[in-house]
CSV table of C-alpha atoms in Angstrom, one decimal:
chain,number,residue,atom,x,y,z
J,1,MET,CA,-13.6,-44.3,5.4
J,2,ILE,CA,-11.8,-45.5,2.2
J,3,ASP,CA,-13.1,-42.2,0.5
J,4,ALA,CA,-11.4,-40.0,3.1
J,5,VAL,CA,-8.3,-42.0,2.7
J,6,VAL,CA,-8.4,-41.6,-1.0
J,7,GLU,CA,-9.0,-38.0,-0.6
J,8,GLU,CA,-6.3,-37.2,1.8
J,9,ARG,CA,-3.8,-39.1,-0.5
J,10,ALA,CA,-4.9,-37.0,-3.4
J,11,ASP,CA,-4.2,-34.1,-1.3
J,12,ARG,CA,-0.8,-35.0,-0.6
J,13,VAL,CA,-0.2,-35.9,-4.1
J,14,ALA,CA,-1.5,-32.3,-5.4
J,15,GLY,CA,0.6,-30.7,-2.6
J,16,ARG,CA,4.0,-32.1,-3.6
J,17,GLU,CA,3.0,-31.4,-7.3
J,18,PHE,CA,2.3,-27.6,-6.5
J,19,SER,CA,5.5,-27.3,-4.6
J,20,ARG,CA,7.4,-28.4,-7.7
J,21,ALA,CA,5.4,-25.9,-9.7
J,22,VAL,CA,6.3,-22.9,-7.4
J,23,PRO,CA,9.7,-22.1,-9.1
J,24,GLY,CA,7.9,-21.8,-12.6
J,25,LEU,CA,5.3,-19.8,-11.2
J,26,LEU,CA,7.5,-17.4,-9.7
J,27,VAL,CA,9.2,-16.9,-12.9
J,28,LEU,CA,5.8,-16.3,-14.5
J,29,SER,CA,5.0,-13.8,-11.8
J,30,LEU,CA,8.2,-11.9,-12.4
J,31,ALA,CA,7.4,-11.8,-16.1
J,32,LEU,CA,4.1,-10.2,-15.4
J,33,ALA,CA,5.5,-7.9,-13.1
J,34,VAL,CA,7.9,-6.5,-15.8
J,35,GLY,CA,5.3,-6.3,-18.2
J,36,PHE,CA,2.6,-4.5,-16.0
J,37,ALA,CA,5.2,-2.1,-14.8
J,38,GLN,CA,5.9,-1.1,-18.4
J,39,MET,CA,2.2,-0.9,-19.3
J,40,GLY,CA,1.4,1.5,-16.3
J,41,SER,CA,4.7,3.4,-16.5
J,42,PHE,CA,3.1,6.4,-18.6
J,43,SER,CA,0.4,7.1,-16.2
J,44,THR,CA,2.9,8.0,-13.4
J,45,VAL,CA,4.7,10.7,-15.4
J,46,GLN,CA,2.0,11.6,-18.1
J,47,GLU,CA,1.9,15.2,-16.7
J,48,GLY,CA,5.4,15.6,-18.0
J,49,ALA,CA,4.4,14.6,-21.4
J,50,LYS,CA,1.3,16.8,-21.2
J,51,ALA,CA,3.5,19.7,-20.6
J,52,GLU,CA,6.1,19.0,-23.3
J,53,LEU,CA,3.7,17.9,-26.1
J,54,GLY,CA,0.8,20.1,-25.3
J,55,LEU,CA,-1.8,17.3,-24.7
J,56,SER,CA,-5.3,17.7,-23.1
J,57,ASP,CA,-7.1,15.5,-20.7
J,58,VAL,CA,-9.2,13.9,-23.5
J,59,THR,CA,-6.0,13.3,-25.4
J,60,LEU,CA,-4.2,11.6,-22.5
J,61,GLY,CA,-7.3,9.4,-21.9
J,62,LEU,CA,-7.1,8.4,-25.5
J,63,ILE,CA,-3.4,7.7,-25.5
J,64,GLN,CA,-3.8,5.7,-22.0
J,65,GLY,CA,-7.1,3.9,-23.0
J,66,VAL,CA,-7.6,3.6,-26.7
J,67,SER,CA,-4.0,2.7,-27.4
J,68,ALA,CA,-4.5,-0.2,-25.0
J,69,ALA,CA,-8.1,-1.0,-26.2
J,70,VAL,CA,-7.7,-1.2,-30.0
J,71,PRO,CA,-4.9,-3.7,-30.2
J,72,LEU,CA,-6.5,-5.7,-27.4
J,73,VAL,CA,-9.8,-6.1,-29.4
J,74,LEU,CA,-7.8,-6.8,-32.7
J,75,PHE,CA,-5.2,-9.3,-31.2
J,76,SER,CA,-6.4,-10.7,-27.9
J,77,ILE,CA,-8.6,-13.4,-29.3
J,78,PRO,CA,-6.2,-14.6,-32.0
J,79,ILE,CA,-3.6,-14.5,-29.3
J,80,GLY,CA,-6.0,-16.5,-27.0
J,81,ILE,CA,-6.2,-19.1,-29.9
J,82,LEU,CA,-2.5,-19.4,-30.2
J,83,VAL,CA,-2.2,-19.9,-26.5
J,84,ASP,CA,-4.5,-22.9,-26.8
J,85,ARG,CA,-2.6,-24.3,-29.8
J,86,TRP,CA,0.9,-23.3,-29.8
J,87,ASN,CA,4.1,-23.2,-27.4
J,88,ARG,CA,3.2,-20.8,-24.8
J,89,MET,CA,6.6,-20.3,-23.6
J,90,ARG,CA,7.7,-19.1,-27.0
J,91,LEU,CA,4.9,-16.6,-26.8
J,92,MET,CA,5.9,-15.4,-23.4
J,93,LEU,CA,9.4,-14.4,-25.0
J,94,LEU,CA,8.0,-12.8,-27.9
J,95,PHE,CA,5.8,-10.5,-25.6
J,96,ALA,CA,8.8,-9.7,-23.4
J,97,VAL,CA,10.7,-8.3,-26.5
J,98,LEU,CA,7.6,-6.6,-27.7
J,99,SER,CA,7.0,-4.8,-24.2
J,100,VAL,CA,10.5,-3.6,-23.9
J,101,GLY,CA,10.4,-2.2,-27.5
J,102,GLY,CA,7.2,-0.3,-26.5
J,103,SER,CA,9.2,1.3,-23.6
J,104,LEU,CA,11.9,2.4,-25.7
J,105,LEU,CA,9.6,3.8,-28.4
J,106,THR,CA,7.8,5.8,-25.5
J,107,ALA,CA,11.2,7.2,-24.4
J,108,LEU,CA,11.9,8.4,-28.0
J,109,ALA,CA,8.3,9.3,-28.9
J,110,ALA,CA,8.3,12.8,-30.6
J,111,ASN,CA,4.4,13.4,-31.2
J,112,VAL,CA,1.1,11.8,-30.3
J,113,PRO,CA,1.0,9.1,-33.1
J,114,SER,CA,4.4,7.5,-32.0
J,115,LEU,CA,3.2,7.9,-28.4
J,116,PHE,CA,0.2,6.0,-29.2
J,117,VAL,CA,1.9,3.1,-31.0
J,118,ALA,CA,4.4,2.8,-28.2
J,119,ARG,CA,1.8,2.3,-25.6
J,120,MET,CA,-0.1,0.0,-27.9
J,121,MET,CA,2.9,-2.2,-28.0
J,122,THR,CA,3.3,-2.5,-24.3
J,123,GLY,CA,-0.6,-3.1,-24.0
J,124,ILE,CA,-0.6,-6.0,-26.6
J,125,ALA,CA,2.5,-7.4,-24.9
J,126,THR,CA,1.5,-7.4,-21.3
J,127,THR,CA,-2.0,-8.6,-21.8
J,128,GLY,CA,-0.9,-11.4,-24.4
J,129,GLY,CA,1.6,-12.4,-21.7
J,130,LEU,CA,-1.1,-12.4,-19.2
J,131,THR,CA,-3.2,-14.9,-21.1
J,132,ALA,CA,-0.3,-17.1,-21.8
J,133,ALA,CA,0.8,-17.1,-18.2
J,134,LEU,CA,-2.6,-17.9,-16.8
J,135,SER,CA,-2.9,-21.0,-19.1
J,136,LEU,CA,0.7,-22.1,-18.2
J,137,ALA,CA,-0.1,-21.6,-14.4
J,138,ALA,CA,-3.3,-23.9,-14.6
J,139,ASP,CA,-1.3,-26.7,-16.2
J,140,MET,CA,1.4,-26.7,-13.7
J,141,CYS,CA,-0.8,-28.0,-11.0
J,142,ALA,CA,-3.9,-29.6,-10.1
J,143,PRO,CA,-7.6,-27.9,-10.1
J,144,ALA,CA,-7.9,-27.9,-6.5
J,145,GLN,CA,-4.3,-26.0,-6.3
J,146,ARG,CA,-5.3,-23.2,-8.9
J,147,GLY,CA,-6.5,-20.5,-6.6
J,148,ARG,CA,-2.8,-20.8,-5.0
J,149,ALA,CA,-1.3,-20.9,-8.4
J,150,MET,CA,-3.4,-17.9,-9.6
J,151,LEU,CA,-2.3,-16.1,-6.3
J,152,LEU,CA,1.5,-16.2,-7.3
J,153,VAL,CA,0.7,-15.2,-10.8
J,154,THR,CA,-1.5,-12.2,-9.5
J,155,LEU,CA,1.1,-11.2,-7.2
J,156,GLY,CA,3.5,-10.5,-10.1
J,157,LYS,CA,0.8,-8.5,-11.7
J,158,SER,CA,0.3,-6.5,-8.6
J,159,LEU,CA,3.9,-6.0,-8.3
J,160,GLY,CA,4.1,-4.6,-11.7
J,161,ILE,CA,1.4,-2.1,-11.0
J,162,ALA,CA,3.1,-1.2,-7.8
J,163,CYS,CA,6.4,-0.7,-9.7
J,164,ALA,CA,4.7,1.5,-12.3
J,165,PHE,CA,4.2,4.1,-9.5
J,166,ALA,CA,7.2,3.3,-7.0
J,167,LEU,CA,9.9,2.5,-9.5
J,168,VAL,CA,9.0,4.7,-12.3
J,169,GLY,CA,8.3,7.7,-9.7
J,170,TRP,CA,11.8,7.0,-8.2
J,171,LEU,CA,13.4,7.0,-11.7
J,172,PHE,CA,11.6,10.3,-12.5
J,173,GLY,CA,12.9,12.0,-9.4
J,174,LEU,CA,16.4,10.6,-10.1
J,175,PHE,CA,16.4,12.1,-13.5
J,176,ALA,CA,14.5,15.2,-12.4
J,177,ALA,CA,17.3,15.9,-9.8
J,178,GLY,CA,20.0,16.2,-12.3
J,179,PHE,CA,21.1,12.8,-13.1
J,180,SER,CA,21.0,12.2,-16.9
J,181,LEU,CA,21.4,9.3,-19.5
J,182,PHE,CA,21.6,11.6,-22.3
J,183,GLU,CA,22.1,15.2,-23.0
J,184,GLY,CA,18.9,17.2,-23.0
J,185,GLY,CA,16.8,14.1,-22.0
J,186,LEU,CA,13.5,14.9,-20.1
J,187,PRO,CA,12.8,12.9,-16.8
J,188,TRP,CA,9.7,11.1,-18.2
J,189,ARG,CA,11.6,10.1,-21.3
J,190,GLU,CA,14.8,9.0,-19.5
J,191,ALA,CA,12.6,7.0,-16.9
J,192,HIS,CA,11.1,4.9,-19.6
J,193,LEU,CA,14.6,4.4,-21.1
J,194,ALA,CA,16.0,3.0,-17.9
J,195,LEU,CA,12.7,1.0,-17.3
J,196,ALA,CA,13.3,-0.7,-20.7
J,197,ALA,CA,16.8,-1.8,-19.6
J,198,ILE,CA,15.6,-3.1,-16.4
J,199,ALA,CA,12.7,-5.0,-18.0
J,200,GLY,CA,15.0,-6.7,-20.4
J,201,LEU,CA,17.4,-8.1,-17.8
J,202,ALA,CA,14.4,-9.1,-15.6
J,203,SER,CA,12.9,-11.0,-18.5
J,204,LEU,CA,15.7,-13.5,-19.1
J,205,PRO,CA,14.7,-16.2,-16.6
J,206,LEU,CA,11.8,-17.1,-19.0
J,207,LEU,CA,14.5,-18.9,-21.0
J,208,LEU,CA,14.6,-21.5,-18.2
J,209,LEU,CA,11.3,-22.8,-18.4
J,210,ALA,CA,9.8,-25.6,-20.5
J,211,GLU,CA,6.2,-25.9,-21.9
J,212,PRO,CA,4.0,-28.1,-19.6
J,213,ALA,CA,1.6,-30.8,-20.6
J,214,ARG,CA,-2.1,-29.5,-21.1
J,215,ARG,CA,-4.7,-30.8,-18.4
J,216,GLU,CA,-8.5,-31.3,-18.7
J,217,VAL,CA,-8.6,-31.7,-22.4
J,218,ALA,CA,-12.0,-32.2,-24.0
J,219,ASP,CA,-11.6,-32.2,-27.8
J,220,GLY,CA,-7.6,-31.3,-27.7
J,221,PRO,CA,-5.6,-28.5,-28.9
J,222,ARG,CA,-6.0,-29.3,-32.7
J,223,ALA,CA,-9.8,-29.3,-32.4
J,224,ALA,CA,-11.7,-27.8,-35.1
J,225,PHE,CA,-12.7,-24.3,-34.6
J,226,ARG,CA,-16.5,-25.0,-35.1
J,227,GLY,CA,-16.4,-27.4,-32.2
J,228,VAL,CA,-14.8,-24.9,-30.0
J,229,ALA,CA,-17.3,-22.2,-30.9
J,230,ASP,CA,-20.1,-24.8,-30.1
J,231,GLN,CA,-18.6,-25.5,-26.6
J,232,LEU,CA,-18.5,-21.7,-26.0
J,233,TRP,CA,-22.1,-21.3,-27.2
J,234,ALA,CA,-23.2,-24.1,-24.7
J,235,ARG,CA,-21.8,-22.1,-21.9
J,236,ARG,CA,-23.1,-18.6,-22.7
J,237,ALA,CA,-25.5,-18.5,-19.9
J,238,PHE,CA,-22.5,-18.4,-17.4
J,239,LEU,CA,-19.8,-16.7,-19.7
J,240,ILE,CA,-21.9,-13.8,-20.7
J,241,PRO,CA,-22.5,-12.4,-17.1
J,242,LEU,CA,-19.0,-13.4,-16.0
J,243,PHE,CA,-17.7,-11.4,-18.9
J,244,LEU,CA,-19.7,-8.5,-17.9
J,245,GLY,CA,-18.8,-8.7,-14.2
J,246,GLN,CA,-15.2,-8.4,-14.9
J,247,VAL,CA,-15.3,-6.1,-17.8
J,248,SER,CA,-17.1,-3.7,-15.3
J,249,VAL,CA,-14.4,-4.2,-12.6
J,250,VAL,CA,-11.7,-3.4,-15.1
J,251,MET,CA,-13.5,-0.2,-16.1
J,252,ALA,CA,-13.5,1.1,-12.6
J,253,ASP,CA,-10.0,0.2,-11.9
J,254,ALA,CA,-8.7,1.4,-15.2
J,255,ALA,CA,-10.2,4.8,-14.6
J,256,ALA,CA,-8.9,4.9,-11.0
J,257,GLY,CA,-5.4,3.7,-12.0
J,258,ILE,CA,-5.1,6.0,-15.0
J,259,TRP,CA,-6.5,9.2,-13.2
J,260,ALA,CA,-5.1,8.8,-9.7
J,261,ALA,CA,-1.7,10.4,-10.5
J,262,PRO,CA,-3.4,13.6,-12.0
J,263,MET,CA,-5.9,13.7,-9.2
J,264,LEU,CA,-3.0,13.9,-6.6
J,265,THR,CA,-1.1,16.5,-8.8
J,266,ARG,CA,-4.1,18.6,-9.3
J,267,TYR,CA,-6.0,18.5,-6.2
J,268,PHE,CA,-3.2,17.9,-3.4
J,269,ALA,CA,-0.1,19.4,-5.4
J,270,LEU,CA,2.0,16.5,-5.3
J,271,THR,CA,4.7,15.4,-7.8
J,272,PRO,CA,5.5,12.0,-9.0
J,273,GLN,CA,8.4,11.5,-6.7
J,274,GLN,CA,6.4,12.8,-3.7
J,275,PHE,CA,3.6,10.1,-4.2
J,276,GLY,CA,5.1,7.5,-6.3
J,277,GLY,CA,6.7,5.5,-3.3
J,278,TRP,CA,3.6,5.5,-1.1
J,279,MET,CA,1.3,4.8,-4.1
J,280,GLY,CA,3.4,1.9,-5.2
J,281,ALA,CA,3.5,0.6,-1.7
J,282,LEU,CA,-0.3,1.1,-1.3
J,283,LEU,CA,-0.9,-0.7,-4.7
J,284,LEU,CA,1.7,-3.6,-3.9
J,285,GLY,CA,0.0,-4.2,-0.3
J,286,THR,CA,-3.5,-4.3,-1.7
J,287,GLY,CA,-2.4,-6.5,-4.6
J,288,ILE,CA,-0.7,-8.9,-2.4
J,289,LEU,CA,-3.5,-8.9,0.1
J,290,GLY,CA,-6.1,-9.4,-2.7
J,291,ALA,CA,-4.2,-12.1,-4.2
J,292,LEU,CA,-4.0,-14.0,-0.8
J,293,LEU,CA,-7.7,-13.5,-0.2
J,294,GLY,CA,-8.7,-14.3,-3.8
J,295,GLY,CA,-6.8,-17.4,-4.0
J,296,MET,CA,-7.9,-18.6,-0.5
J,297,VAL,CA,-11.6,-17.9,-1.2
J,298,ALA,CA,-11.5,-19.4,-4.5
J,299,ASP,CA,-10.2,-22.7,-3.1
J,300,LEU,CA,-12.6,-22.7,-0.3
J,301,GLY,CA,-15.4,-22.0,-2.6
J,302,GLN,CA,-14.7,-24.9,-4.6
J,303,LYS,CA,-14.8,-27.0,-1.5
J,304,SER,CA,-18.1,-25.8,-0.4
J,305,GLY,CA,-20.0,-28.0,-2.8
J,306,ARG,CA,-22.2,-25.0,-3.6
J,307,ARG,CA,-23.1,-24.3,-7.1
J,308,GLY,CA,-21.0,-21.4,-8.2
J,309,GLY,CA,-19.3,-21.3,-4.8
J,310,LEU,CA,-15.9,-20.4,-6.5
J,311,LEU,CA,-17.5,-17.0,-7.3
J,312,ILE,CA,-18.7,-16.1,-3.9
J,313,GLY,CA,-15.6,-14.0,-3.3
J,314,ALA,CA,-16.1,-12.0,-6.3
J,315,VAL,CA,-19.6,-11.1,-5.6
J,316,ALA,CA,-18.4,-10.0,-2.2
J,317,ALA,CA,-15.5,-8.0,-3.5
J,318,ALA,CA,-17.6,-6.4,-6.2
J,319,ALA,CA,-20.0,-5.0,-3.5
J,320,ILE,CA,-17.1,-3.7,-1.4
J,321,GLY,CA,-16.1,-1.7,-4.6
J,322,VAL,CA,-19.1,0.3,-4.7
J,323,PRO,CA,-18.5,2.7,-1.9
J,324,ALA,CA,-14.6,2.4,-2.4
J,325,ALA,CA,-15.3,3.9,-5.9
J,326,LEU,CA,-16.1,7.3,-4.0
J,327,PHE,CA,-12.4,7.9,-3.4
J,328,PRO,CA,-12.1,10.9,-5.7
J,329,LEU,CA,-14.5,12.8,-3.4
J,330,SER,CA,-12.2,12.5,-0.4
J,331,GLY,CA,-10.9,15.6,1.0
J,332,SER,CA,-7.4,14.3,2.5
J,333,ILE,CA,-4.8,12.1,1.2
J,334,PRO,CA,-5.4,9.3,3.8
J,335,VAL,CA,-8.9,8.8,3.1
J,336,PHE,CA,-8.1,9.1,-0.8
J,337,ALA,CA,-5.3,6.3,-0.4
J,338,LEU,CA,-7.5,4.1,1.8
J,339,ALA,CA,-10.6,4.2,-0.5
J,340,LEU,CA,-8.5,3.8,-3.7
J,341,GLY,CA,-6.7,0.8,-2.0
J,342,THR,CA,-9.9,-0.8,-1.2
J,343,LEU,CA,-11.1,-0.5,-4.9
J,344,MET,CA,-7.9,-1.9,-6.1
J,345,LEU,CA,-7.9,-4.8,-3.4
J,346,ALA,CA,-11.8,-5.7,-4.7
J,347,GLY,CA,-10.6,-5.5,-8.4
J,348,THR,CA,-7.5,-7.9,-7.4
J,349,ILE,CA,-9.9,-10.3,-5.8
J,350,THR,CA,-12.4,-10.5,-8.7
J,351,GLY,CA,-9.7,-10.8,-11.2
J,352,LEU,CA,-8.0,-13.7,-9.7
J,353,ILE,CA,-11.3,-15.5,-9.0
J,354,THR,CA,-12.5,-15.0,-12.6
J,355,SER,CA,-9.1,-16.5,-13.9
J,356,VAL,CA,-9.6,-19.5,-11.6
J,357,ALA,CA,-13.0,-19.9,-12.7
J,358,ILE,CA,-12.1,-20.1,-16.2
J,359,THR,CA,-9.3,-22.5,-15.5
J,360,VAL,CA,-11.5,-24.8,-13.3
J,361,MET,CA,-14.7,-24.7,-15.0
J,362,LEU,CA,-13.9,-24.8,-18.8
J,363,PRO,CA,-11.9,-27.4,-20.8
J,364,ASN,CA,-8.4,-26.8,-21.7
J,365,GLU,CA,-9.0,-26.0,-25.4
J,366,LEU,CA,-11.3,-23.0,-24.3
J,367,ARG,CA,-9.2,-21.2,-21.7
J,368,GLY,CA,-6.8,-19.4,-23.9
J,369,LEU,CA,-9.6,-18.2,-26.0
J,370,CYS,CA,-11.9,-17.3,-23.2
J,371,LEU,CA,-9.2,-15.4,-21.4
J,372,GLY,CA,-8.2,-13.8,-24.7
J,373,ALA,CA,-11.9,-12.8,-25.3
J,374,PHE,CA,-12.0,-11.4,-21.6
J,375,ILE,CA,-8.9,-9.2,-22.4
J,376,ALA,CA,-10.3,-8.1,-25.6
J,377,PHE,CA,-13.6,-6.9,-24.3
J,378,ALA,CA,-12.1,-5.5,-21.1
J,379,GLY,CA,-9.5,-3.7,-23.2
J,380,LEU,CA,-12.3,-2.1,-25.5
J,381,VAL,CA,-14.6,-1.2,-22.7
J,382,GLY,CA,-12.5,-0.8,-19.6
J,383,TYR,CA,-9.4,0.8,-21.3
J,384,GLY,CA,-10.9,2.4,-24.4
J,385,ILE,CA,-14.0,3.8,-22.8
J,386,ALA,CA,-13.5,4.3,-19.1
J,387,PRO,CA,-10.6,6.8,-19.2
J,388,PRO,CA,-11.8,9.0,-21.9
J,389,LEU,CA,-15.2,8.8,-20.5
J,390,VAL,CA,-14.1,10.1,-17.4
J,391,GLY,CA,-12.8,13.2,-19.3
J,392,TRP,CA,-15.9,13.5,-21.5
J,393,VAL,CA,-18.0,13.5,-18.3
J,394,SER,CA,-16.0,16.1,-16.7
J,395,LEU,CA,-16.4,18.2,-19.8
J,396,LEU,CA,-20.3,17.7,-19.6
J,397,LEU,CA,-20.2,18.9,-15.7
J,398,GLY,CA,-18.3,22.0,-16.7
J,399,GLY,CA,-14.9,21.4,-17.5
J,400,GLU,CA,-11.5,19.5,-16.5
J,401,GLN,CA,-11.9,21.2,-13.0
J,402,HIS,CA,-14.6,18.5,-12.4
J,403,LEU,CA,-12.5,15.6,-13.0
J,404,ALA,CA,-13.2,14.1,-9.3
J,405,ALA,CA,-17.0,14.2,-9.9
J,406,GLY,CA,-16.6,12.4,-13.5
J,407,LEU,CA,-14.4,9.8,-12.0
J,408,THR,CA,-16.6,9.1,-9.3
J,409,ILE,CA,-19.7,8.8,-11.4
J,410,VAL,CA,-17.9,6.3,-13.8
J,411,GLY,CA,-16.5,4.2,-10.8
J,412,VAL,CA,-19.8,3.7,-9.0
J,413,ALA,CA,-21.7,2.9,-11.8
J,414,THR,CA,-19.4,0.3,-13.2
J,415,SER,CA,-19.1,-1.1,-9.6
J,416,ILE,CA,-22.8,-1.7,-9.3
J,417,ALA,CA,-22.8,-3.2,-12.8
J,418,ALA,CA,-20.1,-5.8,-11.8
J,419,LEU,CA,-22.0,-6.9,-8.5
J,420,CYS,CA,-25.1,-7.5,-10.5
J,421,ALA,CA,-23.3,-9.6,-13.2
J,422,PHE,CA,-21.2,-11.6,-10.8
J,423,SER,CA,-24.5,-12.5,-8.9
J,424,VAL,CA,-26.0,-13.9,-12.2
J,425,ALA,CA,-22.9,-15.8,-13.0
J,426,MET,CA,-22.7,-17.4,-9.7
J,427,ARG,CA,-26.3,-18.8,-10.2
J,428,ARG,CA,-25.4,-20.1,-13.7
J,429,ALA,CA,-21.9,-21.6,-13.2
J,430,PRO,CA,-21.3,-25.2,-14.7
J,431,PHE,CA,-20.7,-28.0,-12.6
J,432,THR,CA,-17.8,-29.6,-14.4
J,433,PRO,CA,-15.3,-28.2,-17.0
J,434,THR,CA,-16.1,-30.8,-19.7
J,435,VAL,CA,-20.0,-30.9,-19.5
J,436,ARG,CA,-21.5,-29.2,-22.8
J,437,ALA,CA,-25.0,-28.9,-21.9
J,438,GLN,CA,-25.7,-26.6,-19.2
J,439,PRO,CA,-28.6,-27.3,-16.5
J,440,LYS,CA,-31.1,-24.6,-16.3
J,441,PRO,CA,-30.1,-22.0,-13.6
J,442,ILE,CA,-31.1,-22.3,-9.9
J,443,ARG,CA,-33.6,-19.4,-9.4
């Protein structure tokens, strides 16, 4: 009876604490929406750049994928270490400035190298901001509330991905219809110029947030890096399959997100202004639903008392993603949209649950580093390999006319790999965030 009263009181305190954290979480959500809109903006209008600059599909895949992957591999882990040891709000402001600069450079890029650098800037800024935002969100509320906290942050990411289609598609249509910011400007360039201005204004609320205190600290933010490395190594049986699962999901989602617009243009003869609105609504809807489901399932999984229960939703979502990855073979736009939306829904769920798992199952001084490492590996494999891999598989099948088959092969294979990896991670999950030695996995 006493235990029940104590637990109920703790729940009320955590609930009040979460309510106070909501405004700050919403500001972080808006910042991520701005970042991901800029990161995904080029995909929506890339056919315009292809026509102007004479780019091939492989070159587009390299610009979209490798330009995001290379800097992520080089900078994500150092950024993660900074997140664990430095003022995270200052980092968020720095990333906002870098992302706006990347959009401006995209609008002005005259060749492939400058376009590559521009997309690289938005990739570094957005994924670095994601690492900092997840760490901040975790410290704004208690562990039992983190599914809901990550839900709000993930909604911002989903909104940004949707805006990359809806807002950028609308801007493209506006400038294609005759409205112009400067003489001789092409629609895809002017859309990025306008997006940079919007993003700069939308980032201003970050100035209102203060750095929160860090929670669940084992050795502290000033811990020697050797000690941090030892802690990571002690958790390798859990972290390696968790890494592989989320990286595989990112591969499927990155390939689908980057090649969906060209698929609609080539196979269904749609223009960006024709599909931008409903694609944006689709991705926003699945992002919101995925965040709600992922947050609720993560919190319920923690309450189940089962080892690795937090990851039950990730395993289920990865399983749903396998048939959904067949969307390129659909013969109609409604089926295409339904299957693509299901794939993105599954990806949102696994991404949120993975983030919650890191903030709940690892001590504070490992979170930024692990999030950065996740982003680095996901960037290298997911963005650096998956998009151009689709182009290469298409060429092996006979040419660019086989884009649908190439995209299907990559999507299904990576979805199956994610299902297997998350299942292993669930069986090897740690029981508490600060324990170093891991018990043998349940077989």
